[in-house]
Coordinates of C-alpha atoms and ligand atoms in Angstrom, one line a residue:
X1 CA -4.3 -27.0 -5.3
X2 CA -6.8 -24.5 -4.6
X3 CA -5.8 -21.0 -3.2
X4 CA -8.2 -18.2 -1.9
X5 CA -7.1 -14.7 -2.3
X6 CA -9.0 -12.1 0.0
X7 CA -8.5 -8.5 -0.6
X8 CA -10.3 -5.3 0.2
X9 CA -8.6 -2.3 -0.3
X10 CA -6.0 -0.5 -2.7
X11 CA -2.6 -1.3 -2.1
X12 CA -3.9 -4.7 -2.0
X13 CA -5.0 -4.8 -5.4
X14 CA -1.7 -4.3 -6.7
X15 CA -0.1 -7.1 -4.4
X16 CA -3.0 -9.6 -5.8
X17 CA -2.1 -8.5 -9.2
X18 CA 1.4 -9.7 -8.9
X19 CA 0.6 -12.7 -6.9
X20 CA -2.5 -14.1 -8.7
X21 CA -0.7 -13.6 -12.2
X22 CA 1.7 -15.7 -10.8
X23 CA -0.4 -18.4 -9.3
X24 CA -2.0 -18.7 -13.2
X25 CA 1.2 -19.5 -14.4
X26 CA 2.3 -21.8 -12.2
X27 CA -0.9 -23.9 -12.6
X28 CA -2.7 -23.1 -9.0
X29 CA -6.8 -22.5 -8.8
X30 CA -7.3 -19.1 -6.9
X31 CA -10.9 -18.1 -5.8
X32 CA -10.5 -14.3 -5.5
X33 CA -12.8 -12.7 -2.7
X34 CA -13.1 -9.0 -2.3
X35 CA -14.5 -7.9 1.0
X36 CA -15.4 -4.8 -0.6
X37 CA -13.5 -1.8 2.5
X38 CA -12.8 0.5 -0.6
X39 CA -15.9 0.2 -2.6
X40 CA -14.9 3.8 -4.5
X41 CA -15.0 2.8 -8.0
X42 CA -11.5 5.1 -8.1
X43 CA -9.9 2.9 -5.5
X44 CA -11.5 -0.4 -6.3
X45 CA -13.0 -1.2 -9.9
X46 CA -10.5 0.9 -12.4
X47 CA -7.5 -1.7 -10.9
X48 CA -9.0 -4.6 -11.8
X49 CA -9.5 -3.3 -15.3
X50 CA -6.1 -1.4 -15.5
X51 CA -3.8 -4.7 -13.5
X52 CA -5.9 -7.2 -15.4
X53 CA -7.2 -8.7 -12.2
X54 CA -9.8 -11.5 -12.4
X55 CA -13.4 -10.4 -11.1
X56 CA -13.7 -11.1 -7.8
X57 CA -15.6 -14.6 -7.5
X58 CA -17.0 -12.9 -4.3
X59 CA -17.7 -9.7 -3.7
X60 CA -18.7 -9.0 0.2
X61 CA -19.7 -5.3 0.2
X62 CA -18.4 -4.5 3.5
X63 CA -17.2 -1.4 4.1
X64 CA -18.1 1.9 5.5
X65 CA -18.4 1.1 8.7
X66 CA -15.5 1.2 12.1
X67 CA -12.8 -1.2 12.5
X68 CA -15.2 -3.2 14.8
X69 CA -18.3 -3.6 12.3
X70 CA -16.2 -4.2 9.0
X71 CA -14.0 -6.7 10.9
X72 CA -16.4 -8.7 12.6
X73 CA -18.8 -8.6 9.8
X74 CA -15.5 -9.9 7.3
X75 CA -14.9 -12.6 9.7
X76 CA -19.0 -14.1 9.2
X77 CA -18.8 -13.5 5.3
X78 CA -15.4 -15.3 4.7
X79 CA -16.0 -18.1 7.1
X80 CA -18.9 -18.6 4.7
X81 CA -17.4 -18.8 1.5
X82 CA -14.4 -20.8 2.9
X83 CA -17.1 -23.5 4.2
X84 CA -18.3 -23.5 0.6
X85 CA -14.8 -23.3 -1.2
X86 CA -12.8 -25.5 1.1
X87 CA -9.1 -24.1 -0.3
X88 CA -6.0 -25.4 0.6
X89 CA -4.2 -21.9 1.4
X90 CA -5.9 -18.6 2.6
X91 CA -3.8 -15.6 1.0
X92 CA -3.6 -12.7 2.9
X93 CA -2.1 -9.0 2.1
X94 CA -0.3 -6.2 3.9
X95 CA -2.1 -5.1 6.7
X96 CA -5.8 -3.9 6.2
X97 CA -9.1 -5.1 8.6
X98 CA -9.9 -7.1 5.5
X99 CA -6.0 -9.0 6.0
X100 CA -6.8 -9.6 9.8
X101 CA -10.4 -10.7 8.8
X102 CA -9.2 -13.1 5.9
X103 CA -6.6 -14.6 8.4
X104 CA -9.0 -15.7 11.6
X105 CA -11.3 -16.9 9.7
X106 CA -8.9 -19.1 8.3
X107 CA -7.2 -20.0 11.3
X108 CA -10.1 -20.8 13.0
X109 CA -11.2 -23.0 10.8
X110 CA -7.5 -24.9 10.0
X111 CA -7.4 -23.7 7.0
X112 CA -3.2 -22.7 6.4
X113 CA -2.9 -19.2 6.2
X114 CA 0.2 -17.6 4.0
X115 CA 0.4 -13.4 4.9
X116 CA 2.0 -11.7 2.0
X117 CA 4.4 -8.7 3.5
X118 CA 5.1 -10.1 6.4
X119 CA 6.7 -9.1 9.5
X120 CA 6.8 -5.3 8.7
X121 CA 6.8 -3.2 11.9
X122 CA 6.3 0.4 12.5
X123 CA 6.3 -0.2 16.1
X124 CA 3.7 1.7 17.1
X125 CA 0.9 0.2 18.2
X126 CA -1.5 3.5 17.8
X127 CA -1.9 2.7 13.9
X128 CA -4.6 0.1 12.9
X129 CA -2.3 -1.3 10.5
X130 CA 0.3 -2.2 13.2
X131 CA -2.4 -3.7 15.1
X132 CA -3.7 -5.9 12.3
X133 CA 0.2 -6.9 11.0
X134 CA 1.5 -8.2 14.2
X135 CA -1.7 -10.4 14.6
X136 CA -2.3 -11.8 11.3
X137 CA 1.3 -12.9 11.6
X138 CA 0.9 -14.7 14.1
X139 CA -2.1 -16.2 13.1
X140 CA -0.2 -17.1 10.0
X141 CA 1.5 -20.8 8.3
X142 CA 3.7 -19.2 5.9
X143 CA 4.8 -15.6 6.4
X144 CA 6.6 -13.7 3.1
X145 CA 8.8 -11.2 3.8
X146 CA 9.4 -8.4 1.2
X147 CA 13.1 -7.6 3.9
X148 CA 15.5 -8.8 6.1
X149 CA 14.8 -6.6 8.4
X150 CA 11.0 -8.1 8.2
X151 CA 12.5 -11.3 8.7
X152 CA 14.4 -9.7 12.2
X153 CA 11.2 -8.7 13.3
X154 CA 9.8 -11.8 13.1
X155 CA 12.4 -14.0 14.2
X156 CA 12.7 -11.6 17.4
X157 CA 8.7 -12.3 17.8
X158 CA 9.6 -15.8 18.3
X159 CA 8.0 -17.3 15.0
X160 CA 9.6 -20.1 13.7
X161 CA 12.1 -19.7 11.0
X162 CA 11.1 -22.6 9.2
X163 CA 7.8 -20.5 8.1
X164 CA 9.6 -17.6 7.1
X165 CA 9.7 -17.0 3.5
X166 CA 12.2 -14.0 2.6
X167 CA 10.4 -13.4 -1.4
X168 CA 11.0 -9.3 -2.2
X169 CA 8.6 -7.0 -2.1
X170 CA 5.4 -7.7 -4.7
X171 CA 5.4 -4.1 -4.9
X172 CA 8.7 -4.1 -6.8
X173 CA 7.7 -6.6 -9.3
X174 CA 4.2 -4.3 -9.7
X175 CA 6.0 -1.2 -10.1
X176 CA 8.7 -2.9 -12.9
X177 CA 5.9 -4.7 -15.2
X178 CA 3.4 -2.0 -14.9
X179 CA 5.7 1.1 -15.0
X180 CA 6.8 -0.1 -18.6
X181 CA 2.9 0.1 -19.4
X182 CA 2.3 3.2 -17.8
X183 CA 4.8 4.7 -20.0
X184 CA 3.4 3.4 -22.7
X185 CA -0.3 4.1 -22.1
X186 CA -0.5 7.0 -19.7
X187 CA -1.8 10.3 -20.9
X188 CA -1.7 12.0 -17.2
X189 CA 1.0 14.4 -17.7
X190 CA -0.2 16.0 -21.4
X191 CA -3.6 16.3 -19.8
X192 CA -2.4 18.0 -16.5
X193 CA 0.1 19.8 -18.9
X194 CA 2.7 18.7 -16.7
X195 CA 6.5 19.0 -17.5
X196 CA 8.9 16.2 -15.6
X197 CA 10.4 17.1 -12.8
X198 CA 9.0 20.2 -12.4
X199 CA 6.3 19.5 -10.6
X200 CA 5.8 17.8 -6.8
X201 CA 3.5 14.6 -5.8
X202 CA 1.6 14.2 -2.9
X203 CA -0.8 11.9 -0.8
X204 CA -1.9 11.3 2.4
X205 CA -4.5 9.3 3.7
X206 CA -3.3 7.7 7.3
X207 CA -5.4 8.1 10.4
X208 CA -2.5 10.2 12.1
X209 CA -2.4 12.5 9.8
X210 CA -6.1 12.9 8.5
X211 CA -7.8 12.3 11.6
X212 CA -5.5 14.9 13.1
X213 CA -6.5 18.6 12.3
X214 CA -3.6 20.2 13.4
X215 CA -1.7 18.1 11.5
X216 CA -3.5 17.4 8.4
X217 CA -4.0 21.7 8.3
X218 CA -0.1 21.8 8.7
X219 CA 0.4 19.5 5.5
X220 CA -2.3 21.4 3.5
X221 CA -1.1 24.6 4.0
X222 CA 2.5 23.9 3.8
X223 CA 1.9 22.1 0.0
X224 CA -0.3 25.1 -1.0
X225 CA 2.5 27.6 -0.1
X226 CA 5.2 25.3 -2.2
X227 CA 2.3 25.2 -5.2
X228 CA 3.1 28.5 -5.1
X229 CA 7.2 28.0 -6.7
X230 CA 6.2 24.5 -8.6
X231 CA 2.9 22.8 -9.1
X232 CA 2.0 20.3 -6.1
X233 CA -0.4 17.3 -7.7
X234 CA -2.0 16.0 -4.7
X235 CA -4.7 13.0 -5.4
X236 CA -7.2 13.4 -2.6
X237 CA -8.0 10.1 -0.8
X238 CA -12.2 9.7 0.0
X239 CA -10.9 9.6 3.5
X240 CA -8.9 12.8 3.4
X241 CA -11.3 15.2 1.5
X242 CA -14.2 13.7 4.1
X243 CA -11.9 15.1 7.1
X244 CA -10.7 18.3 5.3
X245 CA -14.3 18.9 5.1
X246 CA -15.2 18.4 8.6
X247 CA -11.9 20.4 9.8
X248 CA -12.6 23.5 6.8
X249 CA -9.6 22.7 5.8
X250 CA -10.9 21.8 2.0
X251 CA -10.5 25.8 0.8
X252 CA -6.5 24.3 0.2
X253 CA -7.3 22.0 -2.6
X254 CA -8.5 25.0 -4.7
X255 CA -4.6 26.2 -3.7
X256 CA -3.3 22.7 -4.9
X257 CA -3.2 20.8 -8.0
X258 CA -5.9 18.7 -6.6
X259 CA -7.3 15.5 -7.8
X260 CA -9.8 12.7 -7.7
X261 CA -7.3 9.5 -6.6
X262 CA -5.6 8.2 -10.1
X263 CA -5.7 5.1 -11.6
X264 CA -2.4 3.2 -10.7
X265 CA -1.1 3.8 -14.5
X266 CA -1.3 7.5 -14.3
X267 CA 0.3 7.2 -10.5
X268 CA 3.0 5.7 -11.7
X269 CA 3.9 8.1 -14.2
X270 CA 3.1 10.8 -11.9
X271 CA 5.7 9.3 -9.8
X272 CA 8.4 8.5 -12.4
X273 CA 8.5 12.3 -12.9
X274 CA 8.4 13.9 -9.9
X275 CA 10.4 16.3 -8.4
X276 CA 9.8 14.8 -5.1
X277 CA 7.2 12.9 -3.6
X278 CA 5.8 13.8 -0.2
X279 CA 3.6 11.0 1.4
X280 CA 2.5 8.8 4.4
X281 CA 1.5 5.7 2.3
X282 CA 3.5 2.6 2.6
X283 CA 3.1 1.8 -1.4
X284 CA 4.0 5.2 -3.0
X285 CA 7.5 6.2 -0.6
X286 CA 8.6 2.8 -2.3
X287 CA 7.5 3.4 -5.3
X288 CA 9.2 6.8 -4.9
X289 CA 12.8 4.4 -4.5
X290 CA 12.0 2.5 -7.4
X291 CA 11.9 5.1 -9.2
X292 CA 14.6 7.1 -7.6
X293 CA 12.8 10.0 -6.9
X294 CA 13.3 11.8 -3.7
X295 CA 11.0 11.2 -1.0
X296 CA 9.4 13.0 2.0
X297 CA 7.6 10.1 4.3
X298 CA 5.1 12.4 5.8
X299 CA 5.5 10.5 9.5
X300 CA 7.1 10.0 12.6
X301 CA 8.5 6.3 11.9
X302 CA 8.3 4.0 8.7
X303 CA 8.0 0.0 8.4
X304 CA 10.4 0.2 5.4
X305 CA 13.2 1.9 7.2
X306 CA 16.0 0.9 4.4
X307 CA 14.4 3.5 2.5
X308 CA 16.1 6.2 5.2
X309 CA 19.1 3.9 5.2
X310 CA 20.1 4.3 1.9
X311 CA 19.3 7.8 1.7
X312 CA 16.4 8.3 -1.1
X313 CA 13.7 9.2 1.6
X314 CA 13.7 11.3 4.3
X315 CA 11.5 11.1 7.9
X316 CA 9.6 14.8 8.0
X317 CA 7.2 14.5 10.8
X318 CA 4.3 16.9 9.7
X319 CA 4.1 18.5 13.1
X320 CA 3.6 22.2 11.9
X321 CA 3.5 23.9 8.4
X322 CA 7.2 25.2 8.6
X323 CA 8.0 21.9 9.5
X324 CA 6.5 20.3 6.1
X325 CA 7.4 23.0 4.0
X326 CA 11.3 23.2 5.1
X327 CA 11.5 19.2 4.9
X328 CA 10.2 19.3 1.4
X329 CA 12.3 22.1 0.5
X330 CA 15.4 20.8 1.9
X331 CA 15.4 17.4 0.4
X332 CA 14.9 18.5 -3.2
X333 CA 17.8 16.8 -5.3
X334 CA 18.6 14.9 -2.7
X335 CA 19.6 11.3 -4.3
X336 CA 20.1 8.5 -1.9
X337 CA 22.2 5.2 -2.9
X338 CA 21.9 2.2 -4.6
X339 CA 20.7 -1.3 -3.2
X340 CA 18.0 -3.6 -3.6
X341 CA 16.8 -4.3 -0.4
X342 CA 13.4 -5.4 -1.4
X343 CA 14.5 -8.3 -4.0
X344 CA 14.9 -8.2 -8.1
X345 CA 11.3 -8.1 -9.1
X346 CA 10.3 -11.6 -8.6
X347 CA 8.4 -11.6 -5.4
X348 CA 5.4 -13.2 -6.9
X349 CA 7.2 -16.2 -8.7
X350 CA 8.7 -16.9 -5.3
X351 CA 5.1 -16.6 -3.2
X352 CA 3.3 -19.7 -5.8
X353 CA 6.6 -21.3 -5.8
X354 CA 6.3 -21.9 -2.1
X355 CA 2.8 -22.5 -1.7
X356 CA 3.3 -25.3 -4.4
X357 CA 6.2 -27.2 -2.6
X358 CA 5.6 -26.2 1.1
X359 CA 3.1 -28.4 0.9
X360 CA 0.0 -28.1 3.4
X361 CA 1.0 -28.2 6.8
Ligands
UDP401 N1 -2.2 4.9 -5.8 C1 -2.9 5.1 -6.9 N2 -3.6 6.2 -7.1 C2 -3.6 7.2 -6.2 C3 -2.8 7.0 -5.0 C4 -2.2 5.8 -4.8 O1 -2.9 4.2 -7.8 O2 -4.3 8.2 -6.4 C5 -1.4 3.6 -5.6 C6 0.0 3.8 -5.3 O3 0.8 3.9 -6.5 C7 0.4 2.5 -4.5 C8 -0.9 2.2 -3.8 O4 -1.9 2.9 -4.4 O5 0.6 1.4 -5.4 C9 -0.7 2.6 -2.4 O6 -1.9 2.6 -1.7 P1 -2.3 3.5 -0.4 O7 -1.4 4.7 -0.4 O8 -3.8 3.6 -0.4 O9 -1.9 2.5 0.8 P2 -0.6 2.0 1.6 O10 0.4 1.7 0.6 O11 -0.2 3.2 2.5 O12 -1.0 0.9 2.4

């Protein structure tokens, strides 16, 4: 059986490292294709050396450009290499332009489509990501939950049970194998002569926050005032320091421990130690709970709301500096409870196990 993988952009690098690992092992051919939407060599090239990815068999080079362009553009380019490589199964991750892309051009041309973090919802429909979840769901043959509440929001869409896959979270089983190699191969904190957990993580790189200046100055301002009591490391997204730029907001990242973004080794280990995490990405406020470090989501809403639930993060809706910098303040120390809402780590065993015995619809 032959399975085709498309990826584009960071988070789903570390989803395609769990799930193509385990498609090796259980014996499936997977063509990998990377549309190319992060084409950074920070946020592309150094995971497939440090996750031991395959090189891409195709690489698209499309990126740069709006949602519109770099969609539509996708859709032409996979069509074509799907003609050519005639797969079984079209794999699609989390919720980028290149997930929605990857899916329709599949779909379109019958080729089963299997979306891996399914059914997530923020519910609002303002965010690209939302926009590009609930339709390559429904676009979608086989849809993997990482939840049960994913699986609610799906069922409640009207999508038939029988394609709903409840796996875990990829994520987990990412953070687990390669958070035992982190420890043993990261350097970050002996070169930022960092001490655990006494220091504070940071990212941010969603269009609410970095397209906003109000909002983006508010988070800024508010982690170079806390760098003041205890070190802040912030790894600055391409997207962020392009805005911060065009807003003169950048004069903060000389307040900040500021950084190029880190290889996903060094993350983790930045992450393992923290004090507290602040954030509006979707990968690192999980990682945060695996790792059982307090959490600041750096939003109004989150698709992962058992995180709030049990306690280890908190909502803090960056709406004005005093606003970030009491959240942050307040929830230092503040341990949530156990559960494993997102499975035991073996998300990816689950995903090829299914796509060998589902069959092709
Ligand atoms: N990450 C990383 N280096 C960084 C920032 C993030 O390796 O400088 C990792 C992080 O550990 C997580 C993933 O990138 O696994 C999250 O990606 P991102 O925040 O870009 O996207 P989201 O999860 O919000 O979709």
């Amino acid at each position: 059986m032959k399975v085709a993988s498309v990826v584009g952009a960071r988070p789903q690098f570390v989803k395609v490292a769990v799930v193509s690992r385990a498609l090796r092992e259980a014996g499936l051919l997977e063509v990998l294709v990377h549309t190319g939407q992060h084409y950074d060599p920070g946020l592309s090239e150094v995971f497939f050396q440090e996750l031991d990815i395959p090189p891409p068999d195709y690489h698209l080079g499309i990126g740069g450009g709006t949602h519109g362009e770099n969609t539509g553009r996708m859709i032409e380019a996979i069509e074509r290499v799907l003609l050519e490589e005639r797969p079984d199964w079209v794999l699609v991750y989390g919720d980028t332009d290149s997930t929605l892309a990857g899916a329709i051009a599949a779909v379109k041309l019958h080729i089963p489509v299997a979306h891996v973090e399914a059914g997530l919802r923020s519910f609002n429909w303002r965010m690209p990501e939302e926009i590009n979840r609930v339709l390559t769901d429904h676009a979608s043959d086989l849809l993997f939950a990482p939840s049960e509440t994913a699986v609610k929001n799906l069922v409640r869409e009207g999508i038939d049970v029988e394609r709903i896959k409840l796996v875990g979270d990829v994520m987990y089983d990412a953070a687990l194998y390669y958070g035992a190699k982190a420890e043993r191969e990261s350097r970050i904190l002996e070169r930022l002569g960092l001490r655990p957990k006494e220091y504070l993580l940071a990212t941010v790189h969603r269009a609410e926050n970095t397209d906003d200046p109000e909002r983006l100055g508010a988070i800024l301002e508010a982690l170079a005032l806390l760098h003041r009591e205890i070190p802040v490391v912030f790894p600055v997204h391409p997207r962020t320091r392009k805005r911060a730029r065009a807003f003169g907001l950048e004069r903060f990242f000389k307040e900040l421990l500021a950084l190029d973004p880190v290889g996903y080794l060094d993350m983790l280990m930045l992450e393992k130690n923290a004090r507290l995490i602040a954030t509006d990405s979707g990968g690192v406020q999980k990682e945060a709970f695996f790792f059982r470090v307090p959490c600041a989501i750096l939003r109004e809403e989150t698709e992962w709301p058992e995180l709030v639930e049990l306690g280890w993060c908190t909502l803090v809706p960056p709406q004005d500096k005093e606003a970030v910098r009491y959240g942050l303040t307040a929830i230092q120390g503040a341990l949530g409870r156990e559960g494993t809402p997102y499975g035991e780590g073996r998300a990816g065993t689950a995903v090829a196990f299914y796509l060998l015995h589902q069959g092709v619809p």
